[in-house]
Tab-separated table of N, CA and C in Angstrom:
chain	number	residue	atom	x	y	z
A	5	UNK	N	17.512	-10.197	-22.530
A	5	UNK	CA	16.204	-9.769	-21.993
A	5	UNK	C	15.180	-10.882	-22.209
A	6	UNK	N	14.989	-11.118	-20.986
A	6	UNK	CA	13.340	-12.259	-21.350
A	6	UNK	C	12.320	-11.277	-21.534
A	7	UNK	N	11.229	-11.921	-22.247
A	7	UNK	CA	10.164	-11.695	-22.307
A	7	UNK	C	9.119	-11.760	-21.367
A	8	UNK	N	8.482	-11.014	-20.996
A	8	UNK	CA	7.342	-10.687	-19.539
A	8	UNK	C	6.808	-11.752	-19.541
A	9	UNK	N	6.572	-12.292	-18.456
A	9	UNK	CA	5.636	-13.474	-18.371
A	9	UNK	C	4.493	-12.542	-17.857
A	10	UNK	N	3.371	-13.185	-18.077
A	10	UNK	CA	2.271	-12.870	-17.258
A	10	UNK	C	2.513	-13.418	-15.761
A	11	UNK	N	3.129	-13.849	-15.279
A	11	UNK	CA	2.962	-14.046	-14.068
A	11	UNK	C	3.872	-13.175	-13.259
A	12	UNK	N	5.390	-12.822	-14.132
A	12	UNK	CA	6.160	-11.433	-13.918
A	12	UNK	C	5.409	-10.502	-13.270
A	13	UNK	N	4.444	-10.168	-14.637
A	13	UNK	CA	3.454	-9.179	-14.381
A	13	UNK	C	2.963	-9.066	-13.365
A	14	UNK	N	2.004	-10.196	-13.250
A	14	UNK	CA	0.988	-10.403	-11.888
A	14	UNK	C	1.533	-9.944	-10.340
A	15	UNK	N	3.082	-10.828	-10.612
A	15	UNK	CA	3.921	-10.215	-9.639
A	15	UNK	C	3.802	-8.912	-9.129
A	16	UNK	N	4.409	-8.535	-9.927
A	16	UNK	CA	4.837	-6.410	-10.340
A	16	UNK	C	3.722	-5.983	-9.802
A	17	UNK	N	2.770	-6.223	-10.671
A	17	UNK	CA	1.083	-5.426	-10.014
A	17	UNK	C	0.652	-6.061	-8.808
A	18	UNK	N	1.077	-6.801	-8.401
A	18	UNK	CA	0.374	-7.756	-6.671
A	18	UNK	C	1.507	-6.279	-5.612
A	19	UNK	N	2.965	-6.425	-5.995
A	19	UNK	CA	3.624	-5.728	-4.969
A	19	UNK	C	3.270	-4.456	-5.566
A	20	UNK	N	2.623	-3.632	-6.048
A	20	UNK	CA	2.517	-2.694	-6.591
A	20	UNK	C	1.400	-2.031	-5.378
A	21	UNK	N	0.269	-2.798	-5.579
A	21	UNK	CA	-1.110	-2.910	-5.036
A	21	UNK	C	-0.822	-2.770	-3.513
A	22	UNK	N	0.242	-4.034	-3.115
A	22	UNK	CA	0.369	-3.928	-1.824
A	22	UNK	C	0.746	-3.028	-1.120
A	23	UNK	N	1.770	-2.448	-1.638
A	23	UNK	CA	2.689	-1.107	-1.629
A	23	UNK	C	1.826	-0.745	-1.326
A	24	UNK	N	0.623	0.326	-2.038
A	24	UNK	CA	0.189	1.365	-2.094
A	24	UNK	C	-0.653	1.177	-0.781
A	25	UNK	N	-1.911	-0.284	-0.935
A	25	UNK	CA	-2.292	-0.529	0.463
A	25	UNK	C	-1.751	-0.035	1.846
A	26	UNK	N	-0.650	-0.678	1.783
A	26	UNK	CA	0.395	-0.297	3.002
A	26	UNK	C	0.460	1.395	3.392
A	27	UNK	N	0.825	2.035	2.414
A	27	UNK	CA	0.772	3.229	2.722
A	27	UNK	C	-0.196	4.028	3.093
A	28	UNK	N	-1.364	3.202	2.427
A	28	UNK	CA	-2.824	3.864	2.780
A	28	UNK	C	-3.376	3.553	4.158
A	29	UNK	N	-2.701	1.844	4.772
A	29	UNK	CA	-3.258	1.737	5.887
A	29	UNK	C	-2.430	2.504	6.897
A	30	UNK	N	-1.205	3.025	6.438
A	30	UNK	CA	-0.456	3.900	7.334
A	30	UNK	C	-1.054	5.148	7.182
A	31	UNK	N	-1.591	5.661	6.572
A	31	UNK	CA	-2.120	6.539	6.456
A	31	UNK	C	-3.559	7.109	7.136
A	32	UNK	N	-4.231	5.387	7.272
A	32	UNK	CA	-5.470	5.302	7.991
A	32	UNK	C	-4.871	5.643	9.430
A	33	UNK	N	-3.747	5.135	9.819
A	33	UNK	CA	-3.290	4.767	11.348
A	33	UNK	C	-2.785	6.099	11.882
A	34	UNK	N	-2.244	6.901	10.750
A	34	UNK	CA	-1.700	8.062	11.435
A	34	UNK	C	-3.351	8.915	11.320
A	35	UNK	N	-3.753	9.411	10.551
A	35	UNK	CA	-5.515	10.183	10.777
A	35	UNK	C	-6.105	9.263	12.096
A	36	UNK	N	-6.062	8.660	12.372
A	36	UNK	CA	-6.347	7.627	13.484
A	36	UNK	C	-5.766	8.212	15.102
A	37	UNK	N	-4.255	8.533	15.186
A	37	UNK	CA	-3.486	8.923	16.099
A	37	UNK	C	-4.239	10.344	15.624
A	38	UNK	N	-3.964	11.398	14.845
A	38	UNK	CA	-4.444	12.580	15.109
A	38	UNK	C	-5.329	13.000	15.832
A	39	UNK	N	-6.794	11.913	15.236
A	39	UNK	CA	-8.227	12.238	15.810
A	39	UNK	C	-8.265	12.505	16.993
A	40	UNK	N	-7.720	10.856	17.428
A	40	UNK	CA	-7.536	10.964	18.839
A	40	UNK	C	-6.620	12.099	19.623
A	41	UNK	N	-5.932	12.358	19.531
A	41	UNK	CA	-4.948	13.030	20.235
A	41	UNK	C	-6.367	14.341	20.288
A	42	UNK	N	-6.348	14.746	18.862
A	42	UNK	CA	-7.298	16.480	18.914
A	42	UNK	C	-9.091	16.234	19.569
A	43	UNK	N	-9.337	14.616	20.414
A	43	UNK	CA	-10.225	14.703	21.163
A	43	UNK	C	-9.878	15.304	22.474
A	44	UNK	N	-8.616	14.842	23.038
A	44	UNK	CA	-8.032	15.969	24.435
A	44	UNK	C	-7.817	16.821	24.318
């Protein structure tokens, strides 16, 4: 077992962050398709 680098870390928490982003902007995109659709 190595020991964590801080930059390991930085890693871990950068794709962590992104992840969640991602899901949130999918999340923006689908409330996005809804709106629209329940304006017709």
């Amino acid at each position: 077992m190595q020991p964590h680098s801080p930059q390991a870390e930085g890693d871990k928490l950068f794709h962590c962050t992104s992840e969640s982003t991602r899901k949130r902007d999918t999340a923006i995109q689908v409330c996005i398709e809804i709106l629209r659709i329940a304006e017709f």
